[in-house]
mmCIF file of C-alpha atoms in Angstrom:
data_model
loop_
_atom_site.group_PDB
_atom_site.id
_atom_site.type_symbol
_atom_site.label_atom_id
_atom_site.label_comp_id
_atom_site.label_asym_id
_atom_site.label_seq_id
_atom_site.Cartn_x
_atom_site.Cartn_y
_atom_site.Cartn_z
ATOM 1 C CA UNK G 1162 92.614 93.590 75.350
ATOM 2 C CA UNK G 1163 90.939 91.718 78.411
ATOM 3 C CA UNK G 1164 92.979 89.050 80.680
ATOM 4 C CA UNK G 1165 92.593 85.492 79.978
ATOM 5 C CA UNK G 1166 92.348 83.735 83.639
ATOM 6 C CA UNK G 1167 92.811 79.568 83.909
ATOM 7 C CA UNK G 1168 90.753 78.276 86.087
ATOM 8 C CA UNK G 1169 91.919 75.096 86.911
ATOM 9 C CA UNK G 1170 89.150 72.671 87.888
ATOM 10 C CA UNK G 1171 87.003 75.367 87.353
ATOM 11 C CA UNK G 1172 83.887 73.126 86.547
ATOM 12 C CA UNK G 1173 83.318 72.340 90.317
ATOM 13 C CA UNK G 1174 81.083 74.369 93.048
ATOM 14 C CA UNK G 1175 83.927 76.972 93.845
ATOM 15 C CA UNK G 1176 85.630 77.343 90.641
ATOM 16 C CA UNK G 1177 82.000 78.111 88.845
ATOM 17 C CA UNK G 1178 81.050 80.705 90.936
ATOM 18 C CA UNK G 1179 84.426 82.184 90.489
ATOM 19 C CA UNK G 1180 84.615 81.934 86.890
ATOM 20 C CA UNK G 1181 81.057 83.867 86.788
ATOM 21 C CA UNK G 1182 82.867 87.082 89.047
ATOM 22 C CA UNK G 1183 86.021 86.877 86.615
ATOM 23 C CA UNK G 1184 83.688 87.206 83.233
ATOM 24 C CA UNK G 1185 81.453 89.775 85.611
ATOM 25 C CA UNK G 1186 84.970 91.945 86.226
ATOM 26 C CA UNK G 1187 85.865 91.455 82.506
ATOM 27 C CA UNK G 1188 88.196 88.626 82.892
ATOM 28 C CA UNK G 1189 88.552 86.176 79.896
ATOM 29 C CA UNK G 1190 88.362 82.330 81.585
ATOM 30 C CA UNK G 1191 89.257 79.312 80.349
ATOM 31 C CA UNK G 1192 87.864 76.107 82.634
ATOM 32 C CA UNK G 1193 89.747 73.087 82.680
ATOM 33 C CA UNK G 1194 88.475 69.854 84.525
ATOM 34 C CA UNK G 1195 88.931 66.149 84.222
ATOM 35 C CA UNK G 1196 85.369 66.250 85.500
ATOM 36 C CA UNK G 1197 85.966 63.166 87.665
ATOM 37 C CA UNK G 1198 83.765 65.242 90.447
ATOM 38 C CA UNK G 1199 81.354 66.976 89.106
ATOM 39 C CA UNK G 1200 79.284 67.108 85.647
ATOM 40 C CA UNK G 1201 78.808 70.070 82.675
ATOM 41 C CA UNK G 1202 76.071 71.525 85.386
ATOM 42 C CA UNK G 1203 78.589 74.355 86.677
ATOM 43 C CA UNK G 1204 80.281 75.178 83.412
ATOM 44 C CA UNK G 1205 76.133 75.269 81.910
ATOM 45 C CA UNK G 1206 74.990 77.397 84.753
ATOM 46 C CA UNK G 1207 78.376 80.030 83.947
ATOM 47 C CA UNK G 1208 77.023 80.591 80.852
ATOM 48 C CA UNK G 1209 73.090 81.200 81.430
ATOM 49 C CA UNK G 1210 74.646 83.444 84.336
ATOM 50 C CA UNK G 1211 77.040 85.593 82.274
ATOM 51 C CA UNK G 1212 75.488 85.174 78.356
ATOM 52 C CA UNK G 1213 78.585 83.657 77.314
ATOM 53 C CA UNK G 1214 78.124 80.578 75.495
ATOM 54 C CA UNK G 1215 81.787 80.900 74.199
ATOM 55 C CA UNK G 1216 83.342 79.914 77.659
ATOM 56 C CA UNK G 1217 85.375 76.880 76.527
ATOM 57 C CA UNK G 1218 85.822 73.874 78.922
ATOM 58 C CA UNK G 1219 88.709 71.560 78.260
ATOM 59 C CA UNK G 1220 88.743 68.634 79.604
ATOM 60 C CA UNK G 1221 92.378 66.779 80.638
ATOM 61 C CA UNK G 1222 93.977 65.893 83.922
ATOM 62 C CA UNK G 1223 96.419 68.271 85.611
ATOM 63 C CA UNK G 1224 98.563 65.303 86.772
ATOM 64 C CA UNK G 1225 99.404 64.989 83.151
ATOM 65 C CA UNK G 1226 102.438 67.253 82.114
ATOM 66 C CA UNK G 1227 102.113 66.834 78.695
ATOM 67 C CA UNK G 1228 98.460 68.023 79.076
ATOM 68 C CA UNK G 1229 99.118 70.983 80.760
ATOM 69 C CA UNK G 1230 101.810 72.140 78.506
ATOM 70 C CA UNK G 1231 99.324 71.598 75.393
ATOM 71 C CA UNK G 1232 96.800 73.961 77.433
ATOM 72 C CA UNK G 1233 99.383 76.702 78.165
ATOM 73 C CA UNK G 1234 100.509 76.020 74.564
ATOM 74 C CA UNK G 1235 97.138 76.702 73.202
ATOM 75 C CA UNK G 1236 95.969 79.598 75.483
ATOM 76 C CA UNK G 1237 98.030 82.355 76.638
ATOM 77 C CA UNK G 1238 97.334 82.639 80.301
ATOM 78 C CA UNK G 1239 98.320 85.297 82.040
ATOM 79 C CA UNK G 1240 96.721 84.031 85.806
ATOM 80 C CA UNK G 1241 95.561 80.712 86.886
ATOM 81 C CA UNK G 1242 93.567 79.758 89.845
ATOM 82 C CA UNK G 1243 94.313 76.242 91.150
ATOM 83 C CA UNK G 1244 91.234 74.527 92.056
ATOM 84 C CA UNK G 1245 91.878 70.824 90.894
ATOM 85 C CA UNK G 1246 92.841 68.597 93.490
ATOM 86 C CA UNK G 1247 90.420 65.900 95.868
ATOM 87 C CA UNK G 1248 89.486 67.272 98.444
ATOM 88 C CA UNK G 1249 87.398 65.276 101.275
ATOM 89 C CA UNK G 1250 89.095 64.994 104.820
ATOM 90 C CA UNK G 1251 88.206 62.098 105.509
ATOM 91 C CA UNK G 1252 88.782 60.204 102.454
ATOM 92 C CA UNK G 1253 92.208 61.815 102.718
ATOM 93 C CA UNK G 1254 93.068 60.065 106.029
ATOM 94 C CA UNK G 1255 92.046 56.520 104.651
ATOM 95 C CA UNK G 1256 93.370 57.241 101.470
ATOM 96 C CA UNK G 1257 96.394 59.692 101.486
ATOM 97 C CA UNK G 1258 98.398 58.441 98.765
ATOM 98 C CA UNK G 1259 95.445 59.123 96.152
ATOM 99 C CA UNK G 1260 95.559 62.456 97.609
ATOM 100 C CA UNK G 1261 99.868 63.195 97.688
ATOM 101 C CA UNK G 1262 99.524 62.062 94.264
ATOM 102 C CA UNK G 1263 96.942 64.394 92.450
ATOM 103 C CA UNK G 1264 97.068 67.664 94.885
ATOM 104 C CA UNK G 1265 100.981 67.578 94.514
ATOM 105 C CA UNK G 1266 101.390 66.812 91.214
ATOM 106 C CA UNK G 1267 98.751 68.533 89.879
ATOM 107 C CA UNK G 1268 99.970 72.048 91.112
ATOM 108 C CA UNK G 1269 103.707 70.432 90.219
ATOM 109 C CA UNK G 1270 102.768 70.705 86.555
ATOM 110 C CA UNK G 1271 100.616 74.011 86.418
ATOM 111 C CA UNK G 1272 104.117 75.728 88.297
ATOM 112 C CA UNK G 1273 105.987 73.872 85.680
ATOM 113 C CA UNK G 1274 103.633 75.242 82.821
ATOM 114 C CA UNK G 1275 104.108 78.541 84.358
ATOM 115 C CA UNK G 1276 107.584 78.774 84.288
ATOM 116 C CA UNK G 1277 108.020 77.479 81.053
ATOM 117 C CA UNK G 1278 105.422 79.681 79.087
ATOM 118 C CA UNK G 1279 107.893 82.970 80.651
ATOM 119 C CA UNK G 1280 105.686 82.790 84.182
ATOM 120 C CA UNK G 1281 101.966 84.012 85.199
ATOM 121 C CA UNK G 1282 100.490 84.873 87.964
ATOM 122 C CA UNK G 1283 99.340 81.931 90.006
ATOM 123 C CA UNK G 1284 96.374 81.622 92.900
ATOM 124 C CA UNK G 1285 96.458 78.949 94.836
ATOM 125 C CA UNK G 1286 93.329 77.653 96.396
ATOM 126 C CA UNK G 1287 94.260 77.620 100.140
ATOM 127 C CA UNK G 1288 92.448 76.435 103.226
ATOM 128 C CA UNK G 1289 92.159 76.983 106.533
ATOM 129 C CA UNK G 1290 93.195 73.443 107.356
ATOM 130 C CA UNK G 1291 96.525 74.422 106.930
ATOM 131 C CA UNK G 1292 96.471 76.187 110.556
ATOM 132 C CA UNK G 1293 95.558 72.459 112.198
ATOM 133 C CA UNK G 1294 93.987 72.841 115.508
ATOM 134 C CA UNK G 1295 95.044 76.004 116.561
ATOM 135 C CA UNK G 1296 96.116 77.482 120.175
ATOM 136 C CA UNK G 1297 94.579 80.818 119.475
ATOM 137 C CA UNK G 1298 91.084 82.235 117.622
ATOM 138 C CA UNK G 1299 90.727 83.706 115.444
ATOM 139 C CA UNK G 1300 93.367 82.700 113.444
ATOM 140 C CA UNK G 1301 95.405 85.416 111.472
ATOM 141 C CA UNK G 1302 97.837 84.623 108.367
ATOM 142 C CA UNK G 1303 100.900 84.725 111.178
ATOM 143 C CA UNK G 1304 99.708 81.983 113.538
ATOM 144 C CA UNK G 1305 101.460 79.271 113.045
ATOM 145 C CA UNK G 1306 100.716 76.300 110.550
ATOM 146 C CA UNK G 1307 100.652 73.318 112.782
ATOM 147 C CA UNK G 1308 101.230 69.468 111.767
ATOM 148 C CA UNK G 1309 97.828 69.099 109.583
ATOM 149 C CA UNK G 1310 95.373 66.795 111.218
ATOM 150 C CA UNK G 1311 94.662 64.926 107.708
ATOM 151 C CA UNK G 1312 97.144 63.920 104.465
ATOM 152 C CA UNK G 1313 94.160 66.656 102.584
ATOM 153 C CA UNK G 1314 95.611 69.164 105.126
ATOM 154 C CA UNK G 1315 99.084 68.533 104.507
ATOM 155 C CA UNK G 1316 98.490 68.506 100.599
ATOM 156 C CA UNK G 1317 97.401 72.229 100.863
ATOM 157 C CA UNK G 1318 100.608 73.349 103.511
ATOM 158 C CA UNK G 1319 102.907 71.244 100.914
ATOM 159 C CA UNK G 1320 101.500 73.045 97.977
ATOM 160 C CA UNK G 1321 102.004 76.706 99.659
ATOM 161 C CA UNK G 1322 105.144 75.856 100.516
ATOM 162 C CA UNK G 1323 106.125 74.837 96.670
ATOM 163 C CA UNK G 1324 104.100 78.274 95.737
ATOM 164 C CA UNK G 1325 106.447 80.055 98.177
ATOM 165 C CA UNK G 1326 110.072 78.929 96.898
ATOM 166 C CA UNK G 1327 108.774 78.835 93.277
ATOM 167 C CA UNK G 1328 108.103 82.743 93.550
ATOM 168 C CA UNK G 1329 111.257 83.407 95.280
ATOM 169 C CA UNK G 1330 113.475 81.292 92.710
ATOM 170 C CA UNK G 1331 111.088 82.876 89.962
ATOM 171 C CA UNK G 1332 110.776 86.956 89.555
ATOM 172 C CA UNK G 1333 107.997 85.920 86.377
ATOM 173 C CA UNK G 1334 105.715 83.674 89.014
ATOM 174 C CA UNK G 1335 103.734 85.943 91.249
ATOM 175 C CA UNK G 1336 101.756 83.944 94.254
ATOM 176 C CA UNK G 1337 98.935 84.310 96.196
ATOM 177 C CA UNK G 1338 97.434 81.837 98.793
ATOM 178 C CA UNK G 1339 94.216 82.877 99.770
ATOM 179 C CA UNK G 1340 93.275 80.371 102.927
ATOM 180 C CA UNK G 1341 89.467 80.303 103.105
ATOM 181 C CA UNK G 1342 87.211 79.080 105.023
ATOM 182 C CA UNK G 1343 83.856 76.564 104.932
ATOM 183 C CA UNK G 1344 82.078 77.704 102.029
ATOM 184 C CA UNK G 1345 78.482 77.322 101.505
ATOM 185 C CA UNK G 1346 75.175 78.833 99.591
ATOM 186 C CA UNK G 1347 74.685 79.233 96.049
ATOM 187 C CA UNK G 1348 74.712 82.070 93.425
ATOM 188 C CA UNK G 1349 71.528 83.975 93.729
ATOM 189 C CA UNK G 1350 70.073 82.872 90.302
ATOM 190 C CA UNK G 1351 70.172 79.112 91.739
ATOM 191 C CA UNK G 1352 71.583 78.236 88.222
ATOM 192 C CA UNK G 1353 75.250 76.922 89.854
ATOM 193 C CA UNK G 1354 75.783 75.065 93.530
ATOM 194 C CA UNK G 1355 77.251 72.710 95.514
ATOM 195 C CA UNK G 1356 76.664 69.207 94.144
ATOM 196 C CA UNK G 1357 78.417 66.312 95.153
ATOM 197 C CA UNK G 1358 78.582 63.164 93.832
ATOM 198 C CA UNK G 1359 77.660 60.332 95.791
ATOM 199 C CA UNK G 1360 77.081 60.959 99.914
ATOM 200 C CA UNK G 1361 78.053 64.319 100.233
ATOM 201 C CA UNK G 1362 81.444 64.909 102.387
ATOM 202 C CA UNK G 1363 80.422 69.079 103.350
ATOM 203 C CA UNK G 1364 77.608 70.023 105.807
ATOM 204 C CA UNK G 1365 75.423 71.805 103.571
ATOM 205 C CA UNK G 1366 74.247 69.526 101.098
ATOM 206 C CA UNK G 1367 73.747 66.742 103.094
ATOM 207 C CA UNK G 1368 71.193 69.400 105.110
ATOM 208 C CA UNK G 1369 69.699 70.071 101.720
ATOM 209 C CA UNK G 1370 69.774 66.619 100.301
ATOM 210 C CA UNK G 1371 67.955 65.863 103.980
ATOM 211 C CA UNK G 1372 65.150 68.937 103.812
ATOM 212 C CA UNK G 1373 64.134 67.490 100.080
ATOM 213 C CA UNK G 1374 64.089 63.883 101.154
ATOM 214 C CA UNK G 1375 66.735 61.869 99.304
ATOM 215 C CA UNK G 1376 68.228 61.339 102.753
ATOM 216 C CA UNK G 1377 66.588 60.069 105.261
ATOM 217 C CA UNK G 1378 68.634 61.772 108.227
ATOM 218 C CA UNK G 1379 71.316 63.839 108.906
ATOM 219 C CA UNK G 1380 74.302 62.834 110.789
ATOM 220 C CA UNK G 1381 76.187 65.420 113.107
ATOM 221 C CA UNK G 1382 79.813 64.211 114.013
ATOM 222 C CA UNK G 1383 80.277 64.848 117.148
ATOM 223 C CA UNK G 1384 78.504 66.125 120.391
ATOM 224 C CA UNK G 1385 81.041 66.139 122.841
ATOM 225 C CA UNK G 1386 83.571 68.596 121.894
ATOM 226 C CA UNK G 1387 84.837 71.598 123.785
ATOM 227 C CA UNK G 1388 82.408 74.336 122.793
ATOM 228 C CA UNK G 1389 79.369 75.927 124.287
ATOM 229 C CA UNK G 1390 77.011 73.327 122.525
ATOM 230 C CA UNK G 1391 79.700 70.389 122.109
ATOM 231 C CA UNK G 1392 79.458 70.734 118.106
ATOM 232 C CA UNK G 1393 82.139 71.916 116.333
ATOM 233 C CA UNK G 1394 82.886 75.611 115.501
ATOM 234 C CA UNK G 1395 83.499 76.828 111.989
ATOM 235 C CA UNK G 1396 83.655 80.282 110.055
ATOM 236 C CA UNK G 1397 81.094 79.999 106.893
ATOM 237 C CA UNK G 1398 81.716 82.062 104.550
ATOM 238 C CA UNK G 1399 79.241 82.647 101.498
ATOM 239 C CA UNK G 1400 80.173 81.509 97.712
ATOM 240 C CA UNK G 1401 79.918 84.291 96.180
ATOM 241 C CA UNK G 1402 81.265 85.984 98.754
ATOM 242 C CA UNK G 1403 84.270 83.837 98.639
ATOM 243 C CA UNK G 1404 84.754 84.056 94.672
ATOM 244 C CA UNK G 1405 84.772 87.679 94.692
ATOM 245 C CA UNK G 1406 88.074 87.495 97.304
ATOM 246 C CA UNK G 1407 89.505 85.436 94.270
ATOM 247 C CA UNK G 1408 88.861 88.360 92.220
ATOM 248 C CA UNK G 1409 90.487 91.258 94.267
ATOM 249 C CA UNK G 1410 93.383 88.568 94.598
ATOM 250 C CA UNK G 1411 93.784 88.131 91.196
ATOM 251 C CA UNK G 1412 93.342 92.307 90.110
ATOM 252 C CA UNK G 1413 96.051 92.961 92.634
ATOM 253 C CA UNK G 1414 98.275 90.298 90.870
ATOM 254 C CA UNK G 1415 98.017 91.426 87.412
ATOM 255 C CA UNK G 1416 97.731 95.095 88.470
ATOM 256 C CA UNK G 1417 101.533 95.240 90.228
ATOM 257 C CA UNK G 1418 100.547 96.022 93.494
ATOM 258 C CA UNK G 1419 101.720 93.132 95.516
ATOM 259 C CA UNK G 1420 103.738 94.116 98.159
ATOM 260 C CA UNK G 1421 105.876 90.777 97.637
ATOM 261 C CA UNK G 1422 106.135 87.920 95.432
ATOM 262 C CA UNK G 1423 104.014 85.237 97.620
ATOM 263 C CA UNK G 1424 101.419 86.631 99.819
ATOM 264 C CA UNK G 1425 98.764 84.778 101.873
ATOM 265 C CA UNK G 1426 94.924 86.089 103.026
ATOM 266 C CA UNK G 1427 92.904 84.397 104.774
ATOM 267 C CA UNK G 1428 89.099 84.615 103.778
ATOM 268 C CA UNK G 1429 86.798 83.822 105.993
ATOM 269 C CA UNK G 1430 83.713 85.933 107.650
ATOM 270 C CA UNK G 1431 85.811 86.210 111.381
ATOM 271 C CA UNK G 1432 82.247 84.880 112.813
ATOM 272 C CA UNK G 1433 82.044 81.458 114.464
ATOM 273 C CA UNK G 1434 79.212 78.982 114.318
ATOM 274 C CA UNK G 1435 78.793 76.161 115.602
ATOM 275 C CA UNK G 1436 77.214 73.150 113.847
ATOM 276 C CA UNK G 1437 74.238 72.874 115.747
ATOM 277 C CA UNK G 1438 73.533 76.382 115.201
ATOM 278 C CA UNK G 1439 73.981 76.008 111.212
ATOM 279 C CA UNK G 1440 71.438 73.595 111.312
ATOM 280 C CA UNK G 1441 69.142 74.990 113.112
ATOM 281 C CA UNK G 1442 69.416 78.438 111.742
ATOM 282 C CA UNK G 1443 68.381 76.427 108.225
ATOM 283 C CA UNK G 1444 65.233 75.331 109.756
ATOM 284 C CA UNK G 1445 64.680 78.796 111.071
ATOM 285 C CA UNK G 1446 65.377 80.825 107.421
ATOM 286 C CA UNK G 1447 63.661 78.035 105.442
ATOM 287 C CA UNK G 1448 60.872 77.056 107.081
ATOM 288 C CA UNK G 1449 61.511 73.628 107.808
ATOM 289 C CA UNK G 1450 62.317 70.960 110.400
ATOM 290 C CA UNK G 1451 65.101 68.461 109.640
ATOM 291 C CA UNK G 1452 65.612 64.990 110.291
ATOM 292 C CA UNK G 1453 68.979 64.717 112.144
ATOM 293 C CA UNK G 1454 71.317 63.001 114.659
ATOM 294 C CA UNK G 1455 74.575 62.747 116.269
ATOM 295 C CA UNK G 1456 77.156 60.399 115.199
ATOM 296 C CA UNK G 1457 81.174 59.449 116.071
ATOM 297 C CA UNK G 1458 83.217 62.348 115.754
ATOM 298 C CA UNK G 1459 84.978 62.354 111.880
ATOM 299 C CA UNK G 1460 88.488 61.277 111.981
ATOM 300 C CA UNK G 1461 90.493 64.735 110.691
ATOM 301 C CA UNK G 1462 87.929 67.463 111.883
ATOM 302 C CA UNK G 1463 89.461 70.021 114.355
ATOM 303 C CA UNK G 1464 87.113 71.059 117.095
ATOM 304 C CA UNK G 1465 87.042 75.283 116.228
ATOM 305 C CA UNK G 1466 88.561 77.468 113.637
ATOM 306 C CA UNK G 1467 87.623 81.002 112.440
ATOM 307 C CA UNK G 1468 89.304 83.456 110.617
ATOM 308 C CA UNK G 1469 90.927 87.038 111.396
ATOM 309 C CA UNK G 1470 90.063 89.233 108.325
ATOM 310 C CA UNK G 1471 91.984 92.279 108.430
ATOM 311 C CA UNK G 1472 94.462 91.487 106.309
ATOM 312 C CA UNK G 1473 92.187 91.098 103.614
ATOM 313 C CA UNK G 1474 89.821 93.628 104.369
ATOM 314 C CA UNK G 1475 92.920 95.768 103.848
ATOM 315 C CA UNK G 1476 95.126 94.921 101.154
ATOM 316 C CA UNK G 1477 92.733 93.309 99.049
ATOM 317 C CA UNK G 1478 89.847 95.664 99.473
ATOM 318 C CA UNK G 1479 87.110 92.582 99.986
ATOM 319 C CA UNK G 1480 85.013 91.808 103.341
ATOM 320 C CA UNK G 1481 82.208 89.517 103.495
ATOM 321 C CA UNK G 1482 78.706 90.780 103.209
ATOM 322 C CA UNK G 1483 76.093 88.436 103.161
ATOM 323 C CA UNK G 1484 74.558 87.374 105.797
ATOM 324 C CA UNK G 1485 74.346 83.526 106.785
ATOM 325 C CA UNK G 1486 70.343 83.708 106.320
ATOM 326 C CA UNK G 1487 70.903 84.818 103.046
ATOM 327 C CA UNK G 1488 73.612 81.864 102.369
ATOM 328 C CA UNK G 1489 71.259 79.415 103.774
ATOM 329 C CA UNK G 1490 68.539 80.462 102.021
ATOM 330 C CA UNK G 1491 70.496 80.207 98.429
ATOM 331 C CA UNK G 1492 71.483 76.640 99.332
ATOM 332 C CA UNK G 1493 67.508 76.018 99.667
ATOM 333 C CA UNK G 1494 67.076 77.871 96.307
ATOM 334 C CA UNK G 1495 70.050 75.522 94.655
ATOM 335 C CA UNK G 1496 68.055 72.287 95.811
ATOM 336 C CA UNK G 1497 64.996 72.953 94.969
ATOM 337 C CA UNK G 1498 66.409 74.109 91.468
ATOM 338 C CA UNK G 1499 68.207 70.783 90.936
ATOM 339 C CA UNK G 1500 64.961 69.012 92.209
ATOM 340 C CA UNK G 1501 62.857 70.813 89.363
ATOM 341 C CA UNK G 1502 60.854 72.788 91.920
#
């Protein structure tokens, strides 16, 4: 019998790509989402790519404990991948209470329901933001978690601690936190990709929307950082590579191959790329010229962060495969698909 994976927040950008890879790896998937930051485009794309028109989409809020309990009653769950969270760094600085209430409560409810239903494996969607302004680069899983530079980053640290403590207290729950870096790009089919509501908080949608004419100008936040070209350094990872890391981690849990009840893995490419370099490469790959300007630094942004991925490569048997050029081409193909081109 196929194992069933609950993907919370699964109608969004990362969740939809992970759902595709889970299904293609032979898992059953239940998608649950409150649809606060997405529409049905993602789940419809997942159904088209996989040919599975029967993938359930449960519209619910993970901050509603009773609704989470009902979800676990309705579907026997072998593992949960938890994405349901607010995720804009700048907004979290302006509205910390909103972020703490949503991100912590939703995950607490998942852990509580897992325990109340006899336990299951839990994969938490964490982030490189937990490393803060790292003193040594690249960061490994043993690098210190420095004070978060935003409430968003702090919620990731707190949720990691919640999962660590719950797995230590209850052997029926095993957990993995994947700390990923900067997911970009789209599925090669161009049927799913990043679809922000309103003004994008992430760089690539802003680039593609500027390229297609939805936005007049791309703002690059800060060109006075202590880096070679003055812009921030990030580890940009293809969304399909990232999704496949989730499959590897879930399989590790379900097959009982974990070395401890709680594990952490960095998911990135290990290669730092500056914001300016990314913009230039997008122009080169897609034969375009972008209208962009430099703006003030954005609150909560760190100067540089990139991953040491040796642990994930070795233990998960996973590594990032796609080139930056392939990823940026897929992002542009997705934007053109949205525009009906």
